[in-house]
Coordinates of C-alpha atoms and ligand atoms in Angstrom, one line a residue:
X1 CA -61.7 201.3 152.5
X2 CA -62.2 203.8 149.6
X3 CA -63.9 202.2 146.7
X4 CA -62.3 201.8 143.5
X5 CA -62.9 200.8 139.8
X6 CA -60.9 197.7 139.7
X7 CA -63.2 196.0 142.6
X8 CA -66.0 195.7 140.1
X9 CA -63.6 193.8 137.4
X10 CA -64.9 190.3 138.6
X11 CA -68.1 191.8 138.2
X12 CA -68.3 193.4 135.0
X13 CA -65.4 191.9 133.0
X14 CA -62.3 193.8 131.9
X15 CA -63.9 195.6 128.8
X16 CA -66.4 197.8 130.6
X17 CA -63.6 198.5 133.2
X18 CA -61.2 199.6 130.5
X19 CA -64.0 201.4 128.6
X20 CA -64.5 203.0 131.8
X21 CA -61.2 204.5 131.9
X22 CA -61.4 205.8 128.1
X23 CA -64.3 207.6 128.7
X24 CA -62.7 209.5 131.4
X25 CA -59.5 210.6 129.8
X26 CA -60.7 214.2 128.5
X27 CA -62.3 214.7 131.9
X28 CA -59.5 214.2 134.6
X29 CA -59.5 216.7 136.9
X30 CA -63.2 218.3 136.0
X31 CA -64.9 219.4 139.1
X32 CA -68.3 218.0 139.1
X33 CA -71.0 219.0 142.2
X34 CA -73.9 217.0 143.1
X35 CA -76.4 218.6 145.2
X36 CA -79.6 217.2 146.8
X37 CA -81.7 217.2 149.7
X38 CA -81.1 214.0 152.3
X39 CA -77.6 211.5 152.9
X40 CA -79.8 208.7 153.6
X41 CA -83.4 207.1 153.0
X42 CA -84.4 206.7 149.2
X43 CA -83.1 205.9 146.3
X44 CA -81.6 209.4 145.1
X45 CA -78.8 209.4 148.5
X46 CA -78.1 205.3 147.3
X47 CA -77.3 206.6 144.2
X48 CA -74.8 209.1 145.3
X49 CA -73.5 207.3 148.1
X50 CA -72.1 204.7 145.4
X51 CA -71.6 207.1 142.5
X52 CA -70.3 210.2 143.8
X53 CA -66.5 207.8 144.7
X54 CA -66.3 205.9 142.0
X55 CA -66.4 209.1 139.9
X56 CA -63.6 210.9 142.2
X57 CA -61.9 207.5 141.3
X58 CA -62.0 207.8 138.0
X59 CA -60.3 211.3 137.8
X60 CA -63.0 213.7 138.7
X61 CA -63.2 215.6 141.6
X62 CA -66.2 214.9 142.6
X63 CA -68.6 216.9 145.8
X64 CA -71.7 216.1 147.5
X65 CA -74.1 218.4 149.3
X66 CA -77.2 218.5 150.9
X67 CA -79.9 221.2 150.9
X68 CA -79.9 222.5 154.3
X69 CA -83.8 223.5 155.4
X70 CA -86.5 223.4 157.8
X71 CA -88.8 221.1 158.4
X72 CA -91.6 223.9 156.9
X73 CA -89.9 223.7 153.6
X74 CA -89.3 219.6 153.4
X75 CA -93.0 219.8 154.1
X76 CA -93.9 222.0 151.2
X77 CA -91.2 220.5 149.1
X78 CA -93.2 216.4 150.4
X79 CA -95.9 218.4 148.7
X80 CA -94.1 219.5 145.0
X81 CA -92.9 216.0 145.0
X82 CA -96.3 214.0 145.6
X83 CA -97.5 216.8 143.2
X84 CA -95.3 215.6 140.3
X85 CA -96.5 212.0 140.8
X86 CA -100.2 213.6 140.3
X87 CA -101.2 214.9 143.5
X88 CA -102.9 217.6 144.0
X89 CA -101.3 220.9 145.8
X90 CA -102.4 224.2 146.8
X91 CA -100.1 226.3 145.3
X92 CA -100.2 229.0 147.9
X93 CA -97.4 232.4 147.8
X94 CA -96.6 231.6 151.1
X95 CA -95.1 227.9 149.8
X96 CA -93.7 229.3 146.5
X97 CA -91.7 231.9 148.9
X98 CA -90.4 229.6 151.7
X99 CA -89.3 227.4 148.9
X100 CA -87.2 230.5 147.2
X101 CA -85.8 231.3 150.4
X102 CA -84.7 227.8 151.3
X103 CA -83.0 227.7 148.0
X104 CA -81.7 231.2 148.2
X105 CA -80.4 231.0 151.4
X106 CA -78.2 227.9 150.4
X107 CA -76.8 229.4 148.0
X108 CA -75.2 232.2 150.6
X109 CA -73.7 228.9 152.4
X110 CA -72.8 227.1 149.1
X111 CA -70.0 228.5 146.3
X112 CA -70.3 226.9 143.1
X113 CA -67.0 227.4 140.7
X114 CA -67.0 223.4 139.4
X115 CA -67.3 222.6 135.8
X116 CA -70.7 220.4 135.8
X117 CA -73.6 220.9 138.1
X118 CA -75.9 218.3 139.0
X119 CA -79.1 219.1 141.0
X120 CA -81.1 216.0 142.0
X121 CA -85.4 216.2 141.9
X122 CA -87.5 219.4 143.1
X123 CA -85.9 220.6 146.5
X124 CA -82.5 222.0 145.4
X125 CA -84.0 222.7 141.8
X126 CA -84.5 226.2 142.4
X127 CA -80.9 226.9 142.8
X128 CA -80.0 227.4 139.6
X129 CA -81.7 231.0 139.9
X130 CA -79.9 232.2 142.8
X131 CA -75.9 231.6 140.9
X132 CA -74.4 232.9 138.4
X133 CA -74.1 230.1 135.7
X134 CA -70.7 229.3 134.6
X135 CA -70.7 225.8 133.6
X136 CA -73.3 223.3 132.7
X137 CA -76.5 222.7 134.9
X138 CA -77.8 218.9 134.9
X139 CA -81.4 218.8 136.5
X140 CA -81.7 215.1 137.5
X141 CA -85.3 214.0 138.0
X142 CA -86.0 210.9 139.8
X143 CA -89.5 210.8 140.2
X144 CA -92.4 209.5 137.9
X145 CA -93.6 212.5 135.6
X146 CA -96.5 210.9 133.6
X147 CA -99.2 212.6 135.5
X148 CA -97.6 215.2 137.2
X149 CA -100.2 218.3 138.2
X150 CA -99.8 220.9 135.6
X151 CA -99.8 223.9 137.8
X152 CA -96.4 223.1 140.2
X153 CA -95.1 222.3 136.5
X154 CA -96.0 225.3 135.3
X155 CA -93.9 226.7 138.3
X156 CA -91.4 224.4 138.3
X157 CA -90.5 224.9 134.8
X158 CA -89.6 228.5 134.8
X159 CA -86.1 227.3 136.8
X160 CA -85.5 223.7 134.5
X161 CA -86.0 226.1 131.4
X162 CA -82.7 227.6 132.8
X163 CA -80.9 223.7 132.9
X164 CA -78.8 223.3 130.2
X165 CA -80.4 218.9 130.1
X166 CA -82.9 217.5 131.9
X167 CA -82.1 213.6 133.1
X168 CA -84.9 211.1 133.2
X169 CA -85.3 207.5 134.2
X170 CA -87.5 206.0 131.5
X171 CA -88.3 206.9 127.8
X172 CA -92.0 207.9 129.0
X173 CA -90.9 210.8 131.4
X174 CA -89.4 212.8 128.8
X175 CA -92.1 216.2 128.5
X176 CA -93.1 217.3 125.5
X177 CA -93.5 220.6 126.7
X178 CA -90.4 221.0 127.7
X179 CA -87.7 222.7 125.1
X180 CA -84.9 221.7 126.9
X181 CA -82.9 218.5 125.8
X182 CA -84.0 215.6 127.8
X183 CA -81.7 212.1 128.0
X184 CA -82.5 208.9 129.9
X185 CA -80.3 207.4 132.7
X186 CA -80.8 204.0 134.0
X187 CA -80.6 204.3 138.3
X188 CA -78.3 201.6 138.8
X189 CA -76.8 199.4 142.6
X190 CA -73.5 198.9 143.4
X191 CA -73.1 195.2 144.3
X192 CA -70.1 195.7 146.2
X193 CA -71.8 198.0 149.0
X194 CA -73.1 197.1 152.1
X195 CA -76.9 197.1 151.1
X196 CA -76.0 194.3 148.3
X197 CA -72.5 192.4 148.9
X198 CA -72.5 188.9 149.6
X199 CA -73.2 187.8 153.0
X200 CA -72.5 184.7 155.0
X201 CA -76.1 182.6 156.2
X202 CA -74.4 183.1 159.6
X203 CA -74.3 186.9 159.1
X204 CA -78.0 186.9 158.0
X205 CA -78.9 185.1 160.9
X206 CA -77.3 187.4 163.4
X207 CA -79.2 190.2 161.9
X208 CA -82.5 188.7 161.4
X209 CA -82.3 188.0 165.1
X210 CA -81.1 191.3 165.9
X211 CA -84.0 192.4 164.5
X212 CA -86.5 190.1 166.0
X213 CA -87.6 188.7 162.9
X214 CA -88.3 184.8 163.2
X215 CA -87.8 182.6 160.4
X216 CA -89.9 179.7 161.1
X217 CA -92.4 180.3 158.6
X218 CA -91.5 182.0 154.9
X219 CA -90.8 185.6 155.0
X220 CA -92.4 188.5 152.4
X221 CA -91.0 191.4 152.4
X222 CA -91.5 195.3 151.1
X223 CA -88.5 197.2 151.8
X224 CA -89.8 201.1 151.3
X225 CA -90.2 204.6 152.5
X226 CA -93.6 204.4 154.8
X227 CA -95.0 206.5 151.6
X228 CA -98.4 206.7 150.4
X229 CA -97.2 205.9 146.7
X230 CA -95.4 202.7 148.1
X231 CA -98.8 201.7 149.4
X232 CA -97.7 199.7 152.6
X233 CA -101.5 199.7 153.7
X234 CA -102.0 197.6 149.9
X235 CA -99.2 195.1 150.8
X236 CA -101.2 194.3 154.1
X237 CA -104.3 193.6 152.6
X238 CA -102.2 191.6 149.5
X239 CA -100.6 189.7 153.0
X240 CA -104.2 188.6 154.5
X241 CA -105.1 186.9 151.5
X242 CA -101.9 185.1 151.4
X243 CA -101.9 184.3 154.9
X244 CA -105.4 182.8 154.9
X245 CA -104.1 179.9 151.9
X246 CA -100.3 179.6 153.6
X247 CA -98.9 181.0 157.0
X248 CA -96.1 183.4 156.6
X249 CA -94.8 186.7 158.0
X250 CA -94.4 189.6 156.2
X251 CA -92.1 192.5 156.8
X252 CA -92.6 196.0 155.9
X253 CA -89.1 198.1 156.4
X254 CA -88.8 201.3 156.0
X255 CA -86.6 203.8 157.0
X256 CA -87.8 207.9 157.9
X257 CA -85.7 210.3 155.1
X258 CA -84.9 213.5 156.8
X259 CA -86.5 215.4 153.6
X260 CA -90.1 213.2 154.1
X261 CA -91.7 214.4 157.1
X262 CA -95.2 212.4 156.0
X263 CA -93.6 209.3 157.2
X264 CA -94.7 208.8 160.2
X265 CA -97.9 209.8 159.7
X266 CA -98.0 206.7 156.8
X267 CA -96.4 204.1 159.4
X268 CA -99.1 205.2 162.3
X269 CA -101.8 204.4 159.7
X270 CA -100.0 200.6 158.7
X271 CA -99.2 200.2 162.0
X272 CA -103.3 200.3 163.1
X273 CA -104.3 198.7 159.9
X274 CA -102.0 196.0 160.6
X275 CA -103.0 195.5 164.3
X276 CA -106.7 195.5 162.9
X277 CA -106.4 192.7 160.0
X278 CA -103.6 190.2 161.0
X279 CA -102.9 188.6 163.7
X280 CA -99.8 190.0 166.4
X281 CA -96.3 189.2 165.8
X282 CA -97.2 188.4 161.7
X283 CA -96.7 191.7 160.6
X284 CA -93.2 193.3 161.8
X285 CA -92.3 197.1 160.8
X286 CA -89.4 197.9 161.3
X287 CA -87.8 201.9 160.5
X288 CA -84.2 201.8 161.3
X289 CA -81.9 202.6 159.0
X290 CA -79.4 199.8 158.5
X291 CA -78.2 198.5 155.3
X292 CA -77.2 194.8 156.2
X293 CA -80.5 194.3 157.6
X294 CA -81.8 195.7 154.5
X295 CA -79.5 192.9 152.3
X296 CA -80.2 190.3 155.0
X297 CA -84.1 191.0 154.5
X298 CA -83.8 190.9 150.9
X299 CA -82.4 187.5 151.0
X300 CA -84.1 185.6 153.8
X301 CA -87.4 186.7 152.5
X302 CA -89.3 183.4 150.0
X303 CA -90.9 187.1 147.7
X304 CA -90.2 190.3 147.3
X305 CA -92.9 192.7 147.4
X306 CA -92.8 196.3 145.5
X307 CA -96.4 197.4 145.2
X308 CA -95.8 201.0 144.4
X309 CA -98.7 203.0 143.0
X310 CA -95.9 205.4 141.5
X311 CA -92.7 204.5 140.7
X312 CA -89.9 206.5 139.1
X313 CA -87.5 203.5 138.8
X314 CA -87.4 201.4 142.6
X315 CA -84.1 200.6 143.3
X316 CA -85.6 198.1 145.9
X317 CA -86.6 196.1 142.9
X318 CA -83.3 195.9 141.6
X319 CA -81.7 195.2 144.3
X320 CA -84.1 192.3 144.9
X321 CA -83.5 191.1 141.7
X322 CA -79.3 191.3 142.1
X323 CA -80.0 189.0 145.0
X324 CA -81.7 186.5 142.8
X325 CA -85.4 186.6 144.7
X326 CA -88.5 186.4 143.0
X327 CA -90.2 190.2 142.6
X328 CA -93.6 190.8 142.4
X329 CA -94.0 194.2 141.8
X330 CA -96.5 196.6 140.5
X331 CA -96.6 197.5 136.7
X332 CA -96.2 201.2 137.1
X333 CA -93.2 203.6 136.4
X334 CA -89.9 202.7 136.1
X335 CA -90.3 198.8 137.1
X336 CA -91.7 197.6 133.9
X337 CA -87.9 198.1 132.8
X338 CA -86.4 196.0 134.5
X339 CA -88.7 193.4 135.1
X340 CA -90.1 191.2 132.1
X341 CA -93.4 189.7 133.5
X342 CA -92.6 185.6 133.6
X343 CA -89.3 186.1 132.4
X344 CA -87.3 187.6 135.6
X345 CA -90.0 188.7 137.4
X346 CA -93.4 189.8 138.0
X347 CA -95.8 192.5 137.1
X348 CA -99.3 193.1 138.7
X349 CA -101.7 195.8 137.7
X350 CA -100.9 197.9 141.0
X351 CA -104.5 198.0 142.2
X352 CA -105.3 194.2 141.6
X353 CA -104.5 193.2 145.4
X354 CA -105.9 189.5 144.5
X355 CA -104.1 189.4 141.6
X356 CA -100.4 190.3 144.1
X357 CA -101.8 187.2 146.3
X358 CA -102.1 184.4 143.9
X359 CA -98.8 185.2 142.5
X360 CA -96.7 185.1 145.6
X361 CA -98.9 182.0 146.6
X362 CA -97.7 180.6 143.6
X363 CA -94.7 181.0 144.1
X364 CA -94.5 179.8 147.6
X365 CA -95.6 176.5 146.3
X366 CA -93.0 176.2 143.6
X367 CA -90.1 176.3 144.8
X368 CA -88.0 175.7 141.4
X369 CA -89.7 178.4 139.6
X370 CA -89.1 180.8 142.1
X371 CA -85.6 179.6 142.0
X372 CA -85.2 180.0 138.0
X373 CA -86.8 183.2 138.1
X374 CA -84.5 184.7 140.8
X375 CA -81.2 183.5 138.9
X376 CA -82.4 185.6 135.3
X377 CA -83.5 188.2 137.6
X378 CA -79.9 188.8 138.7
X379 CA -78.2 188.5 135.0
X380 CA -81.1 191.3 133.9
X381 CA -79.3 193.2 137.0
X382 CA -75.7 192.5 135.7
X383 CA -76.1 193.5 131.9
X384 CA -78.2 197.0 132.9
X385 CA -78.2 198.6 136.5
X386 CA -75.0 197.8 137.8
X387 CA -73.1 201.3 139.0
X388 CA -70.4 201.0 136.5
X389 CA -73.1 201.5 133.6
X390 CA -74.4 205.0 135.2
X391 CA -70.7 206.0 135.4
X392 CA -70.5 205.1 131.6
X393 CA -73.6 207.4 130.9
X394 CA -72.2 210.2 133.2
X395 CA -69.0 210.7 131.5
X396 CA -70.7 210.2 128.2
X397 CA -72.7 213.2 129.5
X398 CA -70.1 215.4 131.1
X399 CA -67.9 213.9 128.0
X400 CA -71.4 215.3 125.5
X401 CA -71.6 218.8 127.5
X402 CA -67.5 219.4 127.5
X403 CA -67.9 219.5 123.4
X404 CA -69.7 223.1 123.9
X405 CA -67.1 224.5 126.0
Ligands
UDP1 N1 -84.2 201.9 151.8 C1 -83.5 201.5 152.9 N2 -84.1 201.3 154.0 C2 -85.4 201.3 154.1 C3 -86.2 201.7 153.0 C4 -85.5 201.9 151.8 O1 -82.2 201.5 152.8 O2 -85.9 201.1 155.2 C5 -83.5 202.1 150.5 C6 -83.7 200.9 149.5 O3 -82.9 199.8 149.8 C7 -83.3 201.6 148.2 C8 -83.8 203.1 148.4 O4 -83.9 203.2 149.8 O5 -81.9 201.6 148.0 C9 -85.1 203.3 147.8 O6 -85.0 203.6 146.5 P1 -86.2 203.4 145.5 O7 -85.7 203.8 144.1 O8 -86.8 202.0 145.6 O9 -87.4 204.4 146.0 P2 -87.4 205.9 146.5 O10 -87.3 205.9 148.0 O11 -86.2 206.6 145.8 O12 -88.7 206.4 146.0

C-alpha cells in the first residue's frame, strides 16, 4: 500500500500533520531528484526508502536513483568514504579518474531537468560537474566529518564548492573551510515501516526461529554494516566479559551494501575472532538482509549494542530507542544527540571495552531500570527523529532555496 501522510497522525498528532501540509503548499508539483549509490544496506537507502514517498505524497514529484558502477570504483569510493572518517588514502590519478568516469558516465544514462537536486555522500558527488546546473544542488553528507583526511577534502571540495548548500547531521560537521552555506538535518525512522512497526510476540518468534536464534538465555545485539568503524571485532571482546559474569548470546547482524565491497573481508575477520574467544553457537552472525528480522532482533534482544568508532548519526540507535530497549552505545558522532547518558540511554567512551561490559551487566541485572530507560528512549525518538520532522526540514529547505528563484 502506498504510504501516506495521514498514517503518521496517531503518531505525531494533528498539528505537525497540518503543518506538514502548509509547508508544502508553494512547492506542489516541484520535481525534486535524489541520487545516491545503493537501494539497500545503510542508513542513507533507509532514509530514502521512507522519505522519498512521503514527499511524492505531499505534492512533490519526487525520483530516486542509484549510481550505477563497478565494483573498482565502489572500491575506490569504500576508500574516499573511510577517508572522510580519517583514514588514510592514497590519492592515486588512477582513483581520481575511475571516479570521474563513473560519475561522468552516469550522467550520459541520467537527464536531470527537476527543480532541486539532492546528491547523497561522496560517490554521486562528482556529478554536479558533468550537468549543466539549472536548479539548486543539495550535497547531503552523511558521514562523520570531524577528522576527515585533508587531502581527499582538498579534492573533494573542488565539486561541493559548486553545491549551492551542504546538509549535515550534527552542529560539529559543519567545515569551516568551507564557503558554502552549511545547515543541519536530523536522520530520522519511519515507525510505520517494516524495520520499526509494531509486531505481534508470535511474529517475533517465527522470525527469531527462522533465523536460528534461540532465546533461552538474554540476547545482545549490534545490528551494523560488517564495517571496521562499527567495530564488530570490539563488541566481541565487550561480549566475553559479559559472558564470563552472566550467560547470554549475542548477535551481530549485518547486512553486505552493494556500494561496501570491504564487508566481507570485516565479517571473515569477526567470524575467526569469534570462533577463537567464545564458545560455539554464542555468537550468531547473521548477513541477510531482512527488515523484520532486523525489528524482531531489536526487540527480543535484553541491550542494544552500537559501538561505532565513527558515527555520523546511527540510525540503528534510533531505531533501538523507538522500540523502547536500553542502548549502549559509543560516545562518538552523531549518537551523543540522541542519547542523553542515564537519561534515555547510554554513552561509553568508544575504546573503554570494560567500561561497554559493566553497563550491559548492569543492566541485565536490573530489570526496571532497563525498563524506565527504554520507555524515555522512545519519547526522545517521537519529539526528534521521527520521518515527519525531516519532511518538515526538507520543505523548509526546498521552501528556503525556491525564494532565490
Ligand atoms: N541495517 C539493516 N540490516 C543490517 C544492518 C543494518 O537493515 O544487517 C540497517 C539499519 O537497521 C539502519 C541502517 O541499516 O537502518 C544503518 O544506518 P546507520 O545510520 O546506523 O549506519 P550506516 O550504515 O548508514 O553507517
Amino acid at each position: 500500500m502506498k504510504p501516506s501522510l495521514d498514517d503518521y497522525r496517531e503518531i505525531v498528532g494533528d498539528r505537525i500533520i497540518s503543518e506538514i501540509y502548509k509547508k508544502a503548499r508553494n512547492l506542489y508539483g516541484s520535481n525534486v531528484q535524489h541520487i545516491n549509490s545503493t537501494y539497500y544496506g545503510g542508513g542513507v537507502a533507509e532514509i530514502l526508502t521512507s522519505l522519498v514517498p512521503l514527499m511524492n505524497d505531499v505534492g512533490l514529484e519526487t525520483d530516486w536513483r542509484i549510481l550505477r558502477g563497478t565494483p573498482d570504483f565502489f572500491t575506490v569510493t569504500k576508500k574516499f568514504h573511510n577517508a572522510l572518517q580519517g583514514d588514510t588514502v592514497n590519492l592515486s590519478d588512477m582513483k581520481k579518474q575511475l571516479y570521474l568516469q563513473s560519475n561522468e558516465a552516469f550522467s550520459v544514462y541520467c537527464k536531470i531537468d527537476h527543480d532541486y537536486v539532492i546528491i547523497h555522500d561522496s560517490q554521486p558527488l562528482a556529478l554536479i560537474k558533468f550537468y549543466k546546473k539549472k536548479q539548486p544542488w543539495i550535497w547531503r553528507c552523511h558521514v562523520d566529518l570531524t577528522g576527515l583526511n585533508k587531502k581527499l577534502w582538498d579534492f573533494l571540495k573542488r565539486f561541493i564548492l559548486r553545491y549551492d548548500i551542504v546538509i549535515v547531521s550534527s552542529e560539529k560537521y559543519k567545515m569551516k573551510d568551507l564557503p558554502v552555506e552549511q545547515r543541519v538535518i536530523y536522520p530520522s525512522i519511519d515507525p510505520l515501516s517494516p524495520k520499526n512497526m509494531e509486531l505481534s510476540d508470535q511474529t517475533i518468534s517465527k522470525y527469531l526461529k527462522k533465523f536460528k536464534i534461540p532465546t533461552d538465555k538474554p540476547i545482545l545485539t549490534q545490528i551494523s554494516r560488517f564495517d571496521k568503524f562499527k567495530d564488530p571485532e570490539g563488541v566481541i571482546e565487550v561480549f566475553k566479559h559479559v559472558k564470563e559474569k552472566i550467560d547470554c548470546r549475542l548477535v551481530l547482524c549485518g547486512n553486505m551494501a552493494t556500494d561496501d565491497p570491504e564487508s566481507l573481508r570485516v565479517y571473515e575477520k569477526v567470524k575467526r575472532k569469534s570462533c577463537k574467544l567464545i564458545e560455539k553457537g554464542d555468537v550468531i552472525l547473521i548477513t541477510s538482509e531482512n527488515n523484520i528480522l532486523v525489528n524482531a532482533l531489536q526487540r527480543a534482544s535484553s541491550v542494544i549494542i552500537q559501538k561505532s568508532l565513527k558515527e555520523g548519526f546511527g540510525l540503528t540507535v534510533t531505531e533501538a530507542l523507538w522500540k523502547e530497549k536500553p542502548v549502549v552505545a559509543s560516545n562518538v558522532g552523531g549518537i551523543p544527540i540522541q542519547i542523553n547518558d542515564g537519561e534515555n540511554g547510554f554513552l561509553i567512551d568508544s575504546t573503554d571495552i570494560k567500561g561497554f561490559a559493566d553497563r550491559i551487566l548492569a543492566i541485565l541485572r536490573d530489570k526496571k531500570m532497563a525498563k524506565e530507560i527504554g520507555k524515555k528512549g522512545k519519547e526522545s525518538v517521537r519529539k526528534q527523529f521521527l520521518k515527519t520532522r525531516s519532511l518538515m526540514d526538507y520543505l523548509d529547505l526546498f521552501n528556503y532555496l525556491s525564494k532565490g528563484k
